[in-house]
Every structure is written in structure tokens, then in C-alpha cells.
């Protein structure tokens, strides 16, 4: 398996522009997670899905952020409008839930976002 | 969720064993102890996990205290490729979320 695939790997944009980050989870995994990593706040969970349904979006910073999972093999994280403080590395991860607390999450390589 | 406490940083010589400690004094009976690591410029990766008994895999060993209030990740023979930030995370039965702390930054000295 190719692992979790994220695109783009790097994104530079100007403040006010819309940014769309994409993720393809590992085939067969039923959970998908979006994280953000900054020097100040470390790794934070933004939102996660189970079987394409959002379960917990309490980590989404504000209404400018939205995430969708239209099918089991694709998810997007959108920022509109983007701001300089959104600059971070965004990771997508997926897992297969066996319902026992032993699930392993597999992370993608991340998208490094810079908002000027 | 129960919290974990780890040293901010550690150093070890190459080819020596490394013991990375983690305190979790408020752990509950249904909390699994997971370890992830993040190599430079990469996403986190799973290392090992356990509940009560010590665990071994090809990457590392996990030693869990009898009262489960602490655990130690053991790298038996550190290499330069083991330089990373190591995170100790508690995951409760039925909870899929990972909550990352600040972790331990491990430096390997050649």
C-alpha cells in the first residue's frame, strides 16, 4: 500500500485566498483524522471522520475551516479565507478501528502551508 | 483524558540502549499506552503500545510499571535514524483520538 497520500506537499498563498488540502487514506481504513502542527501549539487534532461522517470537529479553529469526506478514499480540508496565522504543517492520518483502543494511526507526509 | 509527562529532551550515544520515560499517574484501567515518534520533516509514526504487560516489537520494547503509573520505551541499540521526537499517549478503550503532548526530543550522538 502507498500509505496515506496528501497533496500538495507545499503550498504558498496570499492572505485572503482559499486553500484546499487533500488526503487519500489507506484503503480499508474507516477513520480519517486531520491534524495541524505549529511550533507554538504542537500537534493538534482538528477533526476526524468515521465511515465518511464527521464525528468530532471541536478542534477546528473557526468557521474559516471546513472539512469534507465525500467518499472512503478522499477528504479535503479547506481554509477560506486564509490568514498568516494558518501557516502550519497539516497532517492527515487514517486508521482501522477494531474497537479496542489499540488502533494504530498512519500519518501522511503532511502539507506545509505558508500564508503570506 | 489522563495526561502524560515526559522529559523535554534526552541525549544518547549511538549504538547504546536508550530508555525514554513517561509518567501517567492518573491512568485509568482502560487506557492503553501508545508511543509514536516523529522524525524530522515527517509525520508521526507508530512505535509500540501496551496495556499491562511488557511488549516487544522490531522497533522497540515497552516496559510498563506494575501500578501502570509509568512506562519506559526502550530502544535497544540507538542509531542516528532514531533521532526524533517521541510521544507517549494514553488512549482510552473506545476512544479513537490521539492527544499529543510535547514529547521527548531524542538526540543521538555519533
Short mmCIF file of C-alpha atoms in Angstrom, two decimals:
data_model
loop_
_atom_site.label_atom_id
_atom_site.label_comp_id
_atom_site.label_asym_id
_atom_site.label_seq_id
_atom_site.Cartn_x
_atom_site.Cartn_y
_atom_site.Cartn_z
CA UNK A 1 0.00 0.00 0.00
CA UNK A 2 1.20 3.53 -0.76
CA UNK A 3 0.27 4.79 2.67
CA UNK A 4 -1.66 7.98 3.34
CA UNK A 5 -1.27 10.38 0.45
CA UNK A 6 -1.50 14.14 0.87
CA UNK A 7 -1.40 16.90 -1.71
CA UNK A 8 0.00 19.36 -2.24
CA UNK A 9 3.17 18.81 -0.21
CA UNK A 10 3.85 22.54 -0.11
CA UNK A 11 1.52 25.48 -0.59
CA UNK A 12 2.33 29.17 -0.56
CA UNK A 13 -0.57 31.55 -0.82
CA UNK A 14 -1.54 35.08 -0.03
CA UNK A 15 -3.78 36.16 2.79
CA UNK A 16 -7.44 36.02 1.81
CA UNK A 17 -7.06 33.23 -0.72
CA UNK A 18 -8.82 29.90 -0.48
CA UNK A 19 -6.66 26.89 0.30
CA UNK A 20 -7.67 23.27 -0.24
CA UNK A 21 -5.66 20.41 1.20
CA UNK A 22 -6.31 16.87 0.04
CA UNK A 23 -5.93 13.46 1.58
CA UNK A 24 -6.28 9.88 0.40
CA UNK A 25 -6.42 7.44 3.33
CA UNK A 26 -5.16 3.87 3.30
CA UNK A 27 -7.64 1.59 1.58
CA UNK A 28 -9.90 -0.20 4.05
CA UNK A 29 -9.39 2.26 6.87
CA UNK A 30 -12.60 3.62 8.35
CA UNK A 31 -11.23 6.54 10.34
CA UNK A 32 -9.66 9.69 8.96
CA UNK A 33 -8.05 12.43 11.02
CA UNK A 34 -6.81 15.95 10.23
CA UNK A 35 -4.08 17.45 12.43
CA UNK A 36 -2.23 20.76 12.44
CA UNK A 37 1.30 21.25 13.75
CA UNK A 38 2.89 24.55 14.70
CA UNK A 39 5.88 25.41 16.85
CA UNK A 40 3.67 27.23 19.34
CA UNK A 41 0.85 24.70 19.73
CA UNK A 42 2.42 21.40 18.70
CA UNK A 43 0.25 18.73 17.09
CA UNK A 44 -3.49 19.40 17.37
CA UNK A 45 -6.38 17.29 16.19
CA UNK A 46 -8.73 19.39 14.06
CA UNK A 47 -11.44 16.94 13.03
CA UNK A 48 -11.98 13.25 12.44
CA UNK A 49 -14.36 11.13 10.41
CA UNK A 50 -15.72 7.62 10.80
CA UNK A 51 -17.11 5.97 7.68
CA UNK A 52 -17.09 9.37 5.95
CA UNK A 53 -19.15 11.03 8.71
CA UNK A 54 -17.61 13.81 10.83
CA UNK A 55 -17.52 12.66 14.44
CA UNK A 56 -15.68 15.41 16.30
CA UNK A 57 -14.83 18.82 14.87
CA UNK A 58 -14.18 20.52 18.20
CA UNK A 59 -10.60 21.19 17.18
CA UNK A 60 -11.50 23.21 14.10
CA UNK A 61 -10.26 26.70 14.95
CA UNK A 62 -13.07 28.73 13.41
CA UNK A 63 -15.62 28.92 10.64
CA UNK A 64 -12.94 29.64 8.08
CA UNK A 65 -12.00 25.97 8.30
CA UNK A 66 -14.14 23.22 6.82
CA UNK A 67 -13.55 19.55 6.06
CA UNK A 68 -15.38 17.04 3.94
CA UNK A 69 -15.13 13.37 3.17
CA UNK A 70 -17.31 12.65 0.14
CA UNK A 71 -16.20 9.02 -0.06
CA UNK A 72 -13.99 6.49 1.68
CA UNK A 73 -10.94 7.35 -0.40
CA UNK A 74 -10.84 11.13 -0.32
CA UNK A 75 -11.02 14.02 2.11
CA UNK A 76 -10.42 17.76 1.88
CA UNK A 77 -9.59 20.45 4.40
CA UNK A 78 -10.45 23.92 3.20
CA UNK A 79 -9.46 27.29 4.60
CA UNK A 80 -11.38 30.29 3.30
CA UNK A 81 -10.19 32.98 3.64
CA UNK A 82 -6.67 32.05 4.70
CA UNK A 83 -4.68 34.12 7.21
CA UNK A 84 -0.97 34.20 8.07
CA UNK A 85 -1.67 32.50 11.41
CA UNK A 86 -2.91 29.46 9.48
CA UNK A 87 0.67 28.78 8.40
CA UNK A 88 1.49 25.30 9.67
CA UNK A 89 2.04 21.72 8.63
CA UNK A 90 -1.24 19.87 8.15
CA UNK A 91 -1.25 16.11 8.56
CA UNK A 92 -3.84 13.59 7.55
CA UNK A 93 -3.96 10.19 9.24
CA UNK A 94 -6.12 7.10 8.90
CA UNK A 95 -6.81 4.01 10.96
CA UNK A 96 -8.88 0.86 11.07
CA UNK A 97 -10.98 0.70 14.20
CA UNK A 98 -11.17 -2.64 15.92
CA UNK A 99 -12.98 -1.04 18.83
CA UNK A 100 -10.40 -1.92 21.47
CA UNK A 101 -8.25 1.18 21.99
CA UNK A 102 -5.36 -0.49 20.20
CA UNK A 103 -5.85 1.16 16.84
CA UNK A 104 -2.77 2.50 15.08
CA UNK A 105 -2.94 5.72 13.15
CA UNK A 106 -0.94 6.04 9.95
CA UNK A 107 0.13 9.54 9.06
CA UNK A 108 0.73 11.13 5.70
CA UNK A 109 3.81 13.23 4.91
CA UNK A 110 1.95 16.47 5.60
CA UNK A 111 1.24 19.66 3.68
CA UNK A 112 3.41 22.63 4.60
CA UNK A 113 1.25 25.74 4.26
CA UNK A 114 2.63 29.27 4.23
CA UNK A 115 0.17 32.15 4.09
CA UNK A 116 1.81 35.47 3.28
CA UNK B 1 -8.25 12.21 29.37
CA UNK B 2 -5.33 11.23 31.56
CA UNK B 3 -2.16 13.22 30.93
CA UNK B 4 1.41 12.10 30.40
CA UNK B 5 4.66 13.74 31.46
CA UNK B 6 7.90 13.28 29.54
CA UNK B 7 11.31 14.94 29.70
CA UNK B 8 11.69 17.63 27.08
CA UNK B 9 14.91 16.24 25.71
CA UNK B 10 17.39 13.41 26.04
CA UNK B 11 20.71 12.51 24.50
CA UNK B 12 22.21 9.14 23.87
CA UNK B 13 25.28 7.74 22.20
CA UNK B 14 24.94 5.82 19.00
CA UNK B 15 24.70 2.04 19.41
CA UNK B 16 23.81 2.40 23.09
CA UNK B 17 20.42 1.48 24.59
CA UNK B 18 18.01 4.35 25.23
CA UNK B 19 15.35 4.46 27.92
CA UNK B 20 12.65 7.06 27.39
CA UNK B 21 10.44 7.55 30.46
CA UNK B 22 6.80 8.55 30.64
CA UNK B 23 4.74 9.29 33.75
CA UNK B 24 0.98 8.82 33.67
CA UNK B 25 -0.09 8.79 37.30
CA UNK B 26 -3.80 9.36 36.52
CA UNK B 27 -4.07 6.48 34.07
CA UNK B 28 -7.32 4.53 34.20
CA UNK B 29 -7.79 0.81 33.84
CA UNK B 30 -8.97 1.08 30.24
CA UNK B 31 -6.19 3.37 28.99
CA UNK B 32 -3.74 1.90 26.52
CA UNK B 33 -0.21 3.32 26.47
CA UNK B 34 0.88 4.21 22.95
CA UNK B 35 4.19 5.54 21.70
CA UNK B 36 4.64 7.43 18.46
CA UNK B 37 7.69 9.17 17.09
CA UNK B 38 8.18 11.95 14.61
CA UNK B 39 11.32 12.02 12.54
CA UNK B 40 12.45 15.40 11.18
CA UNK B 41 10.16 16.72 8.44
CA UNK B 42 7.90 13.65 8.58
CA UNK B 43 4.55 12.74 10.00
CA UNK B 44 4.34 10.83 13.27
CA UNK B 45 4.71 7.08 13.11
CA UNK B 46 3.53 4.37 15.45
CA UNK B 47 6.19 2.69 17.56
CA UNK B 48 4.51 0.40 20.08
CA UNK B 49 1.63 0.11 22.52
CA UNK B 50 0.61 -1.90 25.56
CA UNK B 51 -1.92 -2.22 28.35
CA UNK B 52 -0.39 -4.02 31.32
CA UNK B 53 2.34 -6.38 30.18
CA UNK B 54 5.68 -5.51 28.68
CA UNK B 55 5.71 -5.58 24.90
CA UNK B 56 8.38 -6.10 22.27
CA UNK B 57 8.39 -5.48 18.55
CA UNK B 58 11.00 -4.99 15.88
CA UNK B 59 11.35 -1.29 16.67
CA UNK B 60 11.40 -1.16 20.45
CA UNK B 61 10.30 -2.56 23.78
CA UNK B 62 7.77 -1.11 26.16
CA UNK B 63 8.19 -1.67 29.87
CA UNK B 64 5.10 -0.88 31.95
CA UNK B 65 5.31 -0.40 35.70
CA UNK B 66 3.28 -2.77 37.82
CA UNK B 67 0.99 0.04 39.01
CA UNK B 68 0.84 1.35 35.41
CA UNK B 69 1.64 4.88 36.55
CA UNK B 70 4.74 4.99 34.41
CA UNK B 71 6.25 3.32 31.39
CA UNK B 72 9.54 3.27 29.54
CA UNK B 73 10.21 3.00 25.85
CA UNK B 74 13.42 1.12 25.22
CA UNK B 75 15.44 1.39 22.04
CA UNK B 76 17.92 -1.42 22.36
CA UNK B 77 20.62 -0.03 20.11
CA UNK B 78 20.09 3.55 19.03
CA UNK B 79 21.12 4.64 15.56
CA UNK B 80 21.27 8.11 14.07
CA UNK B 81 17.95 7.36 12.36
CA UNK B 82 16.30 7.12 15.77
CA UNK B 83 16.77 10.85 16.35
CA UNK B 84 13.19 12.08 16.66
CA UNK B 85 10.53 13.43 18.99
CA UNK B 86 8.95 10.58 20.93
CA UNK B 87 5.38 10.93 22.17
CA UNK B 88 3.79 8.90 24.94
CA UNK B 89 0.00 8.94 24.56
CA UNK B 90 -2.83 7.35 26.51
CA UNK B 91 -5.79 6.10 24.51
CA UNK B 92 -8.94 5.06 26.32
CA UNK B 93 -10.85 2.00 25.23
CA UNK B 94 -13.45 3.17 22.71
CA UNK B 95 -11.70 6.48 22.03
CA UNK B 96 -10.03 6.86 18.68
CA UNK B 97 -8.38 10.23 19.32
CA UNK B 98 -4.67 10.86 19.81
CA UNK B 99 -3.77 13.81 22.03
CA UNK B 100 -0.14 14.74 21.53
CA UNK B 101 1.87 16.38 24.28
CA UNK B 102 5.26 17.99 23.78
CA UNK B 103 7.12 14.69 23.70
CA UNK B 104 10.82 14.00 24.24
CA UNK B 105 13.31 15.16 21.66
CA UNK B 106 15.93 12.43 21.39
CA UNK B 107 19.35 13.36 20.08
CA UNK B 108 21.75 10.62 19.08
CA UNK B 109 25.43 11.42 19.40
CA UNK B 110 27.66 9.70 16.83
#
